[in-house]
Structure formats: C-alpha cells, structure tokens
Amino acid sequence: MSTTPSGIIGRPTPRIDGPLKTTGAAKYATDFHIDGMAYAVPFVSSIASGRIRNLDTSAAEKMPGVLLVLHRGNIGQLYRTVPGDGDATNSEVRPAFEDDIVRHWGQYVALVVAETFEEATSAAAVIHAEYDLETPKLRSSLDDFTGERKKGSHRGNFDAAFGSAPVKVDQTYVTPIETHNPIEMHGSVAVWDRDQLTMFETTQGVVNHRVVMAQTLGIPIENVRVVTRFLGSGFGGKLFPWPHCAMNAVAACKLGRPVKLCLPRRMMFSSVGYRPRTEQRMRLGASMDGKLLALSHDYLNSTSLLDDYDEGCAEATPYLYSVANLSVTSGLVRRNLGAPMYMRGPGAVPGLYAMEAAMNELADELKIDPVKLRILNDAEKDEDKNIPFSSRHYRECLEVGAKKFGWEKRTVGIGSMRRYGKILGWGMAGASWVALRLPCTAHVEFHANGRVSVRSGTQDIGTGTYTTFAQVVHEKTGVPLDRIDVVIGDSALPDGPMSGGSMVTGSVLNAIANASTEAMKKMIALSTGTEGSPLKGTKAEELEFAEGRIRKKDSAAGDPEFAEILKLARVDGLSAEGKTVPTWEDPQSKDKSLHSYGAQFVEVEWEPDIARLRVSRVVTVIDAGRIINPKAAANQIAGAVVMGVGMGLLEETVHDQRTGQPINGSMADYLMATCADSPEIDVTFLDYPDPAMGEYGARGVGEIGLAGVAAAITAAVHHATGVRVRELPVKIEDLLQSKILQA
Ligand code: MOS
C-alpha cells in the first residue's frame, strides 16, 4: 500500500468516531430527544390498489393522549418537487396524502400523533378505512411488458453480427426485489422554532434533503436545517427523502411541538424503497477463439405506478469489454408497489450479475477459461464514448485474483473438486463501478485552543468518512488526529455531496486539501504580520507550515505553533475555504472514462447428501485508485462481499399477490447473510492513484465490492452441482435438480 510522506494517507487508520459508537455516545436521528416531544405513528393502507371511500378517525381522536390525526382532509398543501442541477431529488413524486388513490400496500393514509409512542400506536389501531378495491398489478414476472423499449448505447450492427457469430449465448437472468436493511431504520424528528424548521434525519444527503423539504412544504430554503450526525447505514435507501419526513414536519408545525416518527422494520419493506426486480436478456456472440463479436443487453425493471425508476442495468455493459457490435434497450413495468430506490451498486450490480453470468456461460460454451476469456476481450479504451480510460487495471485484478485464489488448480469437470468429502465449486466474475468527482466545498479552520476543524455538508453513512477527512487535514497540516475535529452532517455547513455512488472520498478530499493549503497560507501570513510573533517581518516565502507549526524552511523546530500566533493576534480562529472542481469540468478528467474495476473469485462447498451449500472462500481484488484508509476500505469490500452472498443465495422480498403486503417483511423472514454465512474473505487493493481524480487519485470504494459476487457464486454453484441458476437467489429447490445429489 503506497503512503504519503507523512504516512497517514494509505495507512490503516482506526475510525476516529469509533469510541463514540462503541460507547453509545454517537447520536443517530431518533436519538435526539427534545423537550415536549410528541410521537407519530402512521396508519397505512392494507390494500394494494383502490380508492379510499371513507376514512374514520373519530375513535382514534378520542383515545387517551392523542393530539392530532393528520390525513388528506387536514394536512393542507404539500408540493411536488422540481429537480434541477442535481438538487431537489425526491424518492417518490407524490407527497403524502396527495389524493385518495391507493397505489400500494403500506401507503400512508393517516398519521396519529400522541403524547407517547404507545398511545399513538393504540390510536392508529382503531382508525378505520373503507376502500373501493381494484385488482392490483402484483405479478412478479415482468413478462406482461407491452410498452416501447427505450434505446440505450448502440454501436455497429448487433443483429447481423450476432446472426453470423459461430458461438452464441442467449439467456435471460432475473434478480428479485431486494430490500435495503440498514441497522438504523428510517426516522425523523421535526422541531419548529417559529418559522425555522430543524429536522434530525437519517439521510445520505443533508443538502438535498433540505431542498426537498423546503420545496415540499412550500417554505424558504433558509428556513430549513437538516442534521444527520451519524447514520446506521443506508445502502441507497436514504439517498433522498421519503414522504414520511414532510408529513412529520407538518404534524410538528400544527402542534407547535417537536414530533418524532420512527418507521418500524415492517414498513422498511413497503414504504422506503427497494431494488426492483430485473429481467435481463443477454445475447453474446463470439468467434471460435473467444473474441466477442456481438453483445446485447435488453432489460426490464419493475417500478411503481407513478415513478419512472430505471435501474440502469446496462451501466457497465458498453465499456467493460471490447466488442464492435452492441445494443442496449430497456423498459419499465409498473406494479402496485412503493417506489423502487437505488440499492448498493444500483444498475451495475444487477447488470453485472447478468453480464458476467453470460460471460461465464460463454466461456463454458467455448471451453475457454473464464479468466482468459475476459483478458482476451479486455477493452483498450471506452468504446461507448470513444475516450480513454483514466486508469484501468482490470486485467491485473483478474490476474492477481487468479493467483491469490489458486485458480490454476481448478479442474473443469462438474463436481470434480473435493475437500473432506465436500464438493467444491469455483467461480469468478469481473466487476466495475463508475467514478466521479462531485463539486463541493470544505472549510478548514485553525483554532486558538490548538485544534483544527474541517467542515463540509456531507455525512458519514458508516463507511469511515470522518476518518478519511481527518487523515487529509493531518497529512496537510501535521496536526495530530486527536486534535482534528470533523464537522459534517448538517445542511448549514458548506455544500457537500450526497453519500452515494461511492463518491464522497473522491470528491471531498480535494476540497479539504485545498482548504488546508489555503488555511496554512493564511496562518503563515498572520505569523509574519502579528505584533509579538517571533516571525514578525519574516518573508512568507521563507516559511513553511509543518507539524502544526510555522517555521523557517532552513531551520529546525522551535518555531511557534499556530495556536500561539492566533493568541498573539487575538483571534479565536482562522478559516479558509477549498473547493472541488467536478470531473466533468476538469481538463484532466473531462474527456476520460472513469471507473473502478475488480475481480471476484468464489469457492462454494456443496454437501449433496444434505443439500447444503455454503460460500466458503472469496478472493476479491479491487482497483479503486489510491486507497486512503485501507482499514475502512477493506471493511467496505468485505461487507459488500457478505451482501453479495445474500444477493446470491438469500435475499428476496416476496409480496402477497392479493394485498401487496410483503410476506417476509421482517428480519426473521427476510434472509440476509449474517456472520454465520460469511466466507473467508481476502481483500486486495491494487492501489494505483487515478490522476484524473485529483490530488490523491482516490476513486472511493463500497459498491464495487458487491459487483460481480453473485455471478461468481452462480458459476461456482454450477461447477459444484451442475445446476445453472439464472434467477436469483439460488434456492435449495434449484439444487435438488443436481445430478450429483448422491456423493
Ligand atoms: Mo448508494 S445505492 O449510491 O447509497
């Protein structure tokens, strides 16, 4: 791992916020308890499609402790948002209670606010709604698609090239609806002080959340402040606000009291997004020696009745491999479900499952090693946009992964590898994920108490943002980590990016580096101009800022610490601003194709006697530019791999076909990979700084670790059992077809 001269960039660094979390001192949204707070509990529809004929809240209103029952009749006006310039992005177009049409099970119908949570819960239970029922569209298969397909990337002549290709794969791959299950559930605390609204939220984007809330409520943006100090993760489900946030703010306004609303886990399955179902037809045509001649990716994804959510499954398809003839199409299929939402590695993760599963099938058709097939078709440039890659080491990911995994020992026959009586299956897949540097601002401030603070309106979703920010300030100023305060998670701070797309590290570090440099310059100037300073009258060019001191470039230590200068100058602090230029405006990056790459190698153990399958070992090699904190980064990748085990073998949200209720909408029924399902995981970073990403060359990690895992698992499953599963998750029922059930 490469490190900087000061050694902190690239050094495994424990999280500076770790003690706050392990001692329970870290405050999450609903940990904010405000004097006089009331509690809100939603009443939601128990049907998937229809119209509310009558809503009877009279019994609820008479229940003890009830302060307010909010519904369509009394909520007043809420507005739809107008997105622009990346701001005001909402999860659902429809605000709460906008009309009396029910479009999904779990849609908000009323909100009870009471003195206590228990009273609100009891009152919500006696609300009575009558509906005119309609037949919901809930079929899980998307084969009823009749709409127009949207055309995506295109080059050459796919039909002709596929038609004449000597070797072909033409298969459809299915990924189910999956639900985000962060540890911390959605919640909102709304506090009004006259016309000023403060919202303690669990959001991946305080700045955007603020804009959406102002627009939805129809109040000036200056009147809204959104605070998210810590998040118990989000996985995309908390990128944009959901309708409960504005609903809760209105309740607090009407009552003139702070109100807290916590969604129960059950509602996490119905009302705050999910990865939609995808059905992806992949057609690959190749020459006898394995060169791709034609590639098409035609996908459908489910969406809600009102939201045009496109999963973007073909994100990686047009650039990952070299192929002259390519075609991409997509379509949306509407269902009586809530709005889908980005989920870790949106688009690319389900898309690469299909792409890489098809590549593995093509390798088998060709009888070519799947690693070799990928290397053979490695792309020299982004053939979609006809621009160079900024930094691409995909081939090395594949080679290093194969070596670490011991891939050359693989024998190709189904069920041919054994260990201690268990059959082993080995599979692999490639991965990629987009990189971007988003525009943002950071402030760095030296304080007279000897501390340095760095401020930006972004947030830490649990990935280690607090720590990487402090690392950069330390690297620049030499001030030790325990004297650096990272202040994030507040929309009142300078604009910072959303914690999404694995983009915070690559974006904000540049602004922090610039702000640090600027602040040090200002400190030097102050030291030369301040009465009583030992450096008074010295030329700024002769001075440097190092280890928290201002010193003469040619002399040893003994020069003043910044705090001494601030005291002499009688100022409490000195602050400077730094900005990040987005990749699309920077000549270094704007005509480059920026992506991270990876390779996943998976071993499964198959015990045919008892039909038990387990992922036993994963080797993952990641090319994500410079790695700032290998400890937190490896943790991200390992976590993503475990999520990949869930995607491959366990996760699937199932809806009742009559009511649209999630059947497995609880932590007991929705299966996720836990510690017991976790394989042995070996994470390697190639650590090549990407010059297009700015000073540190970091592209960021997180979602890339999930990409490709499911395709590597299904390949390993095929190798062990002979069963080719093309609909995730792999189920025991699928494996019972294995011809090698008898060991
Ligand atoms: Mo991620 S799905 O961009 O939070």
GROMACS .gro file of C-alpha atoms in nm, residues 5-341:
model
  337
    5PRO     CA    1   0.548   1.130   0.309
    6SER     CA    2   0.364   1.195   0.635
    7GLY     CA    3   0.245   0.836   0.612
    8ILE     CA    4  -0.118   0.891   0.701
    9ILE     CA    5  -0.266   0.860   0.353
   10GLY     CA    6  -0.272   0.491   0.277
   11ARG     CA    7  -0.212   0.385   0.637
   12PRO     CA    8  -0.471   0.161   0.802
   13THR     CA    9  -0.629   0.409   1.043
   14PRO     CA   10  -0.884   0.319   1.312
   15ARG     CA   11  -1.202   0.523   1.293
   16ILE     CA   12  -1.184   0.845   1.489
   17ASP     CA   13  -1.556   0.812   1.560
   18GLY     CA   14  -1.522   0.452   1.678
   19PRO     CA   15  -1.527   0.528   2.053
   20LEU     CA   16  -1.843   0.739   2.011
   21LYS     CA   17  -2.016   0.443   1.853
   22THR     CA   18  -1.892   0.173   2.085
   23THR     CA   19  -1.986   0.378   2.394
   24GLY     CA   20  -2.329   0.474   2.258
   25ALA     CA   21  -2.244   0.844   2.259
   26ALA     CA   22  -2.297   0.881   1.883
   27LYS     CA   23  -2.640   1.031   1.827
   28TYR     CA   24  -2.847   0.895   1.543
   29ALA     CA   25  -3.156   1.078   1.413
   30THR     CA   26  -3.410   0.936   1.654
   31ASP     CA   27  -3.170   0.958   1.948
   32PHE     CA   28  -3.246   1.329   1.957
   33HIS     CA   29  -3.492   1.373   2.239
   34ILE     CA   30  -3.637   1.723   2.253
   35ASP     CA   31  -3.834   1.860   2.548
   36GLY     CA   32  -4.207   1.841   2.489
   37MET     CA   33  -4.170   1.590   2.209
   38ALA     CA   34  -4.474   1.401   2.081
   39TYR     CA   35  -4.473   1.073   1.889
   40ALA     CA   36  -4.614   0.995   1.547
   41VAL     CA   37  -4.728   0.658   1.419
   42PRO     CA   38  -4.850   0.614   1.060
   43PHE     CA   39  -5.168   0.436   0.961
   44VAL     CA   40  -5.109   0.268   0.626
   45SER     CA   41  -5.324   0.108   0.359
   46SER     CA   42  -5.393  -0.262   0.385
   47ILE     CA   43  -5.471  -0.289   0.015
   48ALA     CA   44  -5.251  -0.252  -0.291
   49SER     CA   45  -5.490  -0.081  -0.529
   50GLY     CA   46  -5.812   0.115  -0.497
   51ARG     CA   47  -5.964   0.430  -0.362
   52ILE     CA   48  -6.027   0.542  -0.008
   53ARG     CA   49  -6.407   0.565   0.013
   54ASN     CA   50  -6.421   0.661   0.378
   55LEU     CA   51  -6.170   0.730   0.649
   56ASP     CA   52  -6.299   0.723   1.006
   57THR     CA   53  -6.056   0.872   1.256
   58SER     CA   54  -6.313   0.964   1.521
   59ALA     CA   55  -6.236   0.677   1.758
   60ALA     CA   56  -5.864   0.742   1.731
   61GLU     CA   57  -5.909   1.109   1.807
   62LYS     CA   58  -6.086   1.022   2.134
   63MET     CA   59  -5.812   0.788   2.251
   64PRO     CA   60  -5.603   0.893   2.552
   65GLY     CA   61  -5.306   1.113   2.477
   66VAL     CA   62  -5.394   1.170   2.113
   67LEU     CA   63  -5.302   1.519   1.996
   68LEU     CA   64  -5.365   1.506   1.625
   69VAL     CA   65  -5.471   1.273   1.346
   70LEU     CA   66  -5.331   1.402   1.022
   71HIS     CA   67  -5.482   1.294   0.689
   72ARG     CA   68  -5.575   1.416   0.343
   73GLY     CA   69  -5.855   1.628   0.482
   74ASN     CA   70  -5.639   1.840   0.711
   75ILE     CA   71  -5.278   1.824   0.602
   76GLY     CA   72  -5.304   2.131   0.380
   77GLN     CA   73  -5.093   2.177   0.073
   78LEU     CA   74  -4.779   1.976   0.005
   79TYR     CA   75  -4.594   2.035  -0.320
   80ARG     CA   76  -4.420   1.810  -0.567
   81THR     CA   77  -4.051   1.893  -0.606
   82VAL     CA   78  -3.877   2.028  -0.913
   83PRO     CA   79  -3.537   1.867  -0.963
   84GLY     CA   80  -3.261   2.078  -1.111
   85ASP     CA   81  -2.883   2.071  -1.110
   86GLY     CA   82  -2.875   1.757  -0.900
   87ASP     CA   83  -3.073   1.922  -0.626
   88ALA     CA   84  -3.422   1.852  -0.500
   89THR     CA   85  -3.414   1.485  -0.590
   90ASN     CA   86  -3.703   1.307  -0.429
   91SER     CA   87  -3.777   0.941  -0.377
   92GLU     CA   88  -4.142   0.950  -0.476
   93VAL     CA   89  -4.307   1.213  -0.694
   94ARG     CA   90  -4.624   1.202  -0.488
   95PRO     CA   91  -4.623   1.369  -0.147
   96ALA     CA   92  -4.815   1.202   0.136
   97PHE     CA   93  -5.199   1.215   0.115
   98GLU     CA   94  -5.196   1.390  -0.225
   99ASP     CA   95  -5.507   1.211  -0.350
  100ASP     CA   96  -5.741   0.936  -0.230
  101ILE     CA   97  -5.598   0.671  -0.462
  102VAL     CA   98  -5.412   0.382  -0.304
  103ARG     CA   99  -5.130   0.256  -0.523
  104HIS     CA  100  -4.951   0.018  -0.288
  105TRP     CA  101  -4.982  -0.168   0.039
  106GLY     CA  102  -4.826   0.041   0.313
  107GLN     CA  103  -4.914   0.376   0.155
  108TYR     CA  104  -4.968   0.646   0.418
  109VAL     CA  105  -5.336   0.710   0.487
  110ALA     CA  106  -5.314   0.892   0.820
  111LEU     CA  107  -5.066   0.989   1.088
  112VAL     CA  108  -5.150   0.974   1.457
  113VAL     CA  109  -4.958   1.197   1.696
  114ALA     CA  110  -4.986   1.139   2.069
  115GLU     CA  111  -4.809   1.212   2.396
  116THR     CA  112  -4.643   0.874   2.390
  117PHE     CA  113  -4.547   0.622   2.125
  118GLU     CA  114  -4.772   0.361   2.287
  119GLU     CA  115  -5.074   0.593   2.279
  120ALA     CA  116  -5.012   0.678   1.915
  121THR     CA  117  -4.978   0.309   1.831
  122SER     CA  118  -5.304   0.221   2.011
  123ALA     CA  119  -5.491   0.504   1.840
  124ALA     CA  120  -5.359   0.413   1.494
  125ALA     CA  121  -5.501   0.065   1.552
  126VAL     CA  122  -5.859   0.196   1.575
  127ILE     CA  123  -5.854   0.406   1.259
  128HIS     CA  124  -6.095   0.260   1.011
  129ALA     CA  125  -6.062   0.295   0.635
  130GLU     CA  126  -6.304   0.170   0.371
  131TYR     CA  127  -6.177   0.117   0.022
  132ASP     CA  128  -6.316   0.064  -0.325
  133LEU     CA  129  -6.094  -0.223  -0.428
  134GLU     CA  130  -5.930  -0.259  -0.763
  135THR     CA  131  -5.729  -0.551  -0.890
  136PRO     CA  132  -5.366  -0.477  -0.819
  137LYS     CA  133  -5.083  -0.543  -1.060
  138LEU     CA  134  -4.854  -0.754  -0.848
  139ARG     CA  135  -4.737  -1.035  -1.073
  140SER     CA  136  -4.368  -1.081  -1.002
  141SER     CA  137  -4.270  -1.184  -1.356
  142LEU     CA  138  -4.237  -0.888  -1.591
  143ASP     CA  139  -4.347  -1.085  -1.898
  144ASP     CA  140  -4.657  -0.867  -1.942
  145PHE     CA  141  -4.439  -0.580  -2.065
  146THR     CA  142  -4.602  -0.419  -2.367
  147GLY     CA  143  -4.451  -0.072  -2.371
  148GLU     CA  144  -4.197   0.081  -2.600
  149ARG     CA  145  -3.837  -0.016  -2.527
  150LYS     CA  146  -3.600   0.269  -2.468
  151LYS     CA  147  -3.283   0.251  -2.674
  152GLY     CA  148  -2.955   0.279  -2.487
  153SER     CA  149  -2.596   0.252  -2.607
  154HIS     CA  150  -2.553   0.130  -2.960
  155ARG     CA  151  -2.267   0.064  -3.200
  156GLY     CA  152  -2.207  -0.138  -3.515
  157ASN     CA  153  -2.476  -0.380  -3.626
  158PHE     CA  154  -2.572  -0.618  -3.349
  159ASP     CA  155  -2.830  -0.822  -3.538
  160ALA     CA  156  -2.602  -0.903  -3.831
  161ALA     CA  157  -2.302  -0.978  -3.611
  162PHE     CA  158  -2.498  -1.193  -3.366
  163GLY     CA  159  -2.670  -1.375  -3.653
  164SER     CA  160  -2.345  -1.485  -3.806
  165ALA     CA  161  -2.147  -1.545  -3.484
  166PRO     CA  162  -2.026  -1.905  -3.460
  167VAL     CA  163  -2.073  -1.930  -3.082
  168LYS     CA  164  -2.369  -1.778  -2.901
  169VAL     CA  165  -2.523  -1.735  -2.561
  170ASP     CA  166  -2.883  -1.613  -2.540
  171GLN     CA  167  -3.016  -1.626  -2.185
  172THR     CA  168  -3.235  -1.425  -1.952
  173TYR     CA  169  -3.122  -1.352  -1.597
  174VAL     CA  170  -3.354  -1.245  -1.320
  175THR     CA  171  -3.287  -1.058  -0.999
  176PRO     CA  172  -3.566  -1.030  -0.742
  177ILE     CA  173  -3.689  -0.736  -0.543
  178GLU     CA  174  -3.442  -0.683  -0.259
  179THR     CA  175  -3.495  -0.461   0.043
  180HIS     CA  176  -3.239  -0.228   0.199
  181ASN     CA  177  -3.196  -0.333   0.558
  182PRO     CA  178  -2.965  -0.088   0.730
  183ILE     CA  179  -2.936  -0.142   1.105
  184GLU     CA  180  -3.081   0.202   1.168
  185MET     CA  181  -3.438   0.229   1.045
  186HIS     CA  182  -3.579   0.541   0.886
  187GLY     CA  183  -3.678   0.808   1.130
  188SER     CA  184  -3.736   1.178   1.157
  189VAL     CA  185  -3.752   1.433   1.437
  190ALA     CA  186  -3.903   1.768   1.339
  191VAL     CA  187  -3.859   2.078   1.555
  192TRP     CA  188  -4.002   2.420   1.473
  193ASP     CA  189  -3.877   2.740   1.628
  194ARG     CA  190  -4.125   2.997   1.496
  195ASP     CA  191  -4.080   2.961   1.118
  196GLN     CA  192  -3.746   2.777   1.141
  197LEU     CA  193  -3.761   2.401   1.091
  198THR     CA  194  -3.483   2.171   1.212
  199MET     CA  195  -3.506   1.808   1.108
  200PHE     CA  196  -3.296   1.536   1.267
  201GLU     CA  197  -3.293   1.288   0.987
  202THR     CA  198  -3.129   0.970   0.877
  203THR     CA  199  -3.033   1.080   0.528
  204GLN     CA  200  -2.745   1.015   0.291
  205GLY     CA  201  -2.771   1.376   0.173
  206VAL     CA  202  -2.844   1.660   0.416
  207VAL     CA  203  -2.809   1.928   0.147
  208ASN     CA  204  -3.054   1.766  -0.093
  209HIS     CA  205  -3.288   1.674   0.192
  210ARG     CA  206  -3.310   2.038   0.290
  211VAL     CA  207  -3.401   2.150  -0.063
  212VAL     CA  208  -3.666   1.880  -0.099
  213MET     CA  209  -3.821   1.963   0.237
  214ALA     CA  210  -3.834   2.336   0.159
  215GLN     CA  211  -3.999   2.269  -0.176
  216THR     CA  212  -4.242   2.007  -0.044
  217LEU     CA  213  -4.353   2.227   0.244
  218GLY     CA  214  -4.350   2.544   0.034
  219ILE     CA  215  -4.120   2.736   0.267
  220PRO     CA  216  -3.794   2.924   0.201
  221ILE     CA  217  -3.484   2.706   0.196
  222GLU     CA  218  -3.319   2.931   0.459
  223ASN     CA  219  -3.590   2.820   0.700
  224VAL     CA  220  -3.488   2.454   0.691
  225ARG     CA  221  -3.194   2.283   0.854
  226VAL     CA  222  -3.126   1.911   0.828
  227VAL     CA  223  -2.897   1.735   1.074
  228THR     CA  224  -2.758   1.382   1.036
  229ARG     CA  225  -2.459   1.332   1.266
  230PHE     CA  226  -2.442   0.955   1.233
  231LEU     CA  227  -2.612   0.701   1.015
  232GLY     CA  228  -2.661   0.334   1.080
  233SER     CA  229  -2.605   0.296   0.706
  234GLY     CA  230  -2.849   0.339   0.421
  235PHE     CA  231  -2.736   0.136   0.119
  236GLY     CA  232  -2.915   0.387  -0.103
  237GLY     CA  233  -3.249   0.370   0.076
  238LYS     CA  234  -3.173   0.700   0.249
  239LEU     CA  235  -3.035   0.891  -0.051
  240PHE     CA  236  -3.347   1.104  -0.093
  241PRO     CA  237  -3.637   1.195   0.137
  242TRP     CA  238  -3.944   0.973   0.167
  243PRO     CA  239  -4.297   1.107   0.223
  244HIS     CA  240  -4.294   1.044   0.599
  245CYS     CA  241  -4.042   1.327   0.651
  246ALA     CA  242  -4.267   1.610   0.526
  247MET     CA  243  -4.571   1.451   0.689
  248ASN     CA  244  -4.393   1.454   1.023
  249ALA     CA  245  -4.279   1.815   0.975
  250VAL     CA  246  -4.638   1.924   0.911
  251ALA     CA  247  -4.756   1.744   1.225
  252ALA     CA  248  -4.490   1.922   1.432
  253CYS     CA  249  -4.590   2.257   1.281
  254LYS     CA  250  -4.960   2.206   1.350
  255LEU     CA  251  -4.896   2.105   1.710
  256GLY     CA  252  -4.624   2.357   1.781
  257ARG     CA  253  -4.429   2.072   1.938
  258PRO     CA  254  -4.136   1.857   1.832
  259VAL     CA  255  -4.253   1.528   1.681
  260LYS     CA  256  -4.064   1.205   1.636
  261LEU     CA  257  -4.154   0.947   1.375
  262CYS     CA  258  -3.975   0.611   1.360
  263LEU     CA  259  -4.063   0.361   1.094
  264PRO     CA  260  -4.091   0.005   1.216
  265ARG     CA  261  -3.890  -0.262   1.032
  266ARG     CA  262  -4.214  -0.387   0.872
  267MET     CA  263  -4.254  -0.053   0.692
  268MET     CA  264  -3.894  -0.061   0.575
  269PHE     CA  265  -4.023  -0.330   0.338
  270SER     CA  266  -4.316  -0.133   0.198
  271SER     CA  267  -4.258   0.239   0.219
  272VAL     CA  268  -3.894   0.338   0.172
  273GLY     CA  269  -3.774   0.177  -0.148
  274TYR     CA  270  -3.620  -0.148  -0.267
  275ARG     CA  271  -3.410  -0.275  -0.551
  276PRO     CA  272  -3.668  -0.354  -0.820
  277ARG     CA  273  -3.698  -0.684  -0.998
  278THR     CA  274  -3.492  -0.706  -1.315
  279GLU     CA  275  -3.523  -0.941  -1.612
  280GLN     CA  276  -3.224  -0.913  -1.841
  281ARG     CA  277  -3.183  -1.087  -2.172
  282MET     CA  278  -2.817  -1.114  -2.264
  283ARG     CA  279  -2.703  -1.214  -2.609
  284LEU     CA  280  -2.334  -1.271  -2.666
  285GLY     CA  281  -2.184  -1.376  -2.998
  286ALA     CA  282  -1.820  -1.479  -3.022
  287SER     CA  283  -1.566  -1.621  -3.263
  288MET     CA  284  -1.438  -1.975  -3.210
  289ASP     CA  285  -1.128  -1.839  -3.041
  290GLY     CA  286  -1.333  -1.638  -2.794
  291LYS     CA  287  -1.338  -1.286  -2.933
  292LEU     CA  288  -1.666  -1.108  -2.863
  293LEU     CA  289  -1.837  -1.011  -3.188
  294ALA     CA  290  -2.180  -0.901  -3.069
  295LEU     CA  291  -2.333  -0.807  -2.736
  296SER     CA  292  -2.683  -0.703  -2.645
  297HIS     CA  293  -2.839  -0.627  -2.310
  298ASP     CA  294  -3.216  -0.590  -2.304
  299TYR     CA  295  -3.354  -0.537  -1.959
  300LEU     CA  296  -3.679  -0.465  -1.786
  301ASN     CA  297  -3.727  -0.349  -1.431
  302SER     CA  298  -4.032  -0.308  -1.215
  303THR     CA  299  -4.135   0.032  -1.089
  304SER     CA  300  -4.428   0.191  -0.910
  305LEU     CA  301  -4.736   0.339  -1.078
  306LEU     CA  302  -4.611   0.698  -1.066
  307ASP     CA  303  -4.231   0.682  -1.053
  308ASP     CA  304  -4.021   0.622  -1.365
  309TYR     CA  305  -3.740   0.443  -1.186
  310ASP     CA  306  -3.491   0.300  -1.436
  311GLU     CA  307  -3.248   0.054  -1.278
  312GLY     CA  308  -2.982   0.129  -1.542
  313CYS     CA  309  -2.871  -0.235  -1.561
  314ALA     CA  310  -2.651  -0.173  -1.865
  315GLU     CA  311  -2.429   0.084  -1.697
  316ALA     CA  312  -2.115  -0.129  -1.733
  317THR     CA  313  -2.211  -0.320  -2.048
  318PRO     CA  314  -2.089  -0.076  -2.315
  319TYR     CA  315  -1.733  -0.023  -2.185
  320LEU     CA  316  -1.629  -0.331  -1.985
  321TYR     CA  317  -1.529  -0.543  -2.287
  322SER     CA  318  -1.418  -0.472  -2.638
  323VAL     CA  319  -1.696  -0.553  -2.885
  324ALA     CA  320  -1.772  -0.390  -3.218
  325ASN     CA  321  -2.145  -0.455  -3.228
  326LEU     CA  322  -2.356  -0.360  -2.931
  327SER     CA  323  -2.715  -0.286  -2.849
  328VAL     CA  324  -2.888  -0.190  -2.524
  329THR     CA  325  -3.260  -0.148  -2.462
  330SER     CA  326  -3.470  -0.113  -2.150
  331GLY     CA  327  -3.827  -0.093  -2.032
  332LEU     CA  328  -4.029  -0.023  -1.719
  333VAL     CA  329  -4.307  -0.244  -1.589
  334ARG     CA  330  -4.548  -0.087  -1.340
  335ARG     CA  331  -4.657  -0.262  -1.027
  336ASN     CA  332  -4.876  -0.170  -0.730
  337LEU     CA  333  -4.574  -0.130  -0.508
  338GLY     CA  334  -4.400   0.166  -0.350
  339ALA     CA  335  -4.127   0.345  -0.542
  340PRO     CA  336  -3.805   0.149  -0.602
  341MET     CA  337  -3.479   0.313  -0.499
   0.00000   0.00000   0.00000
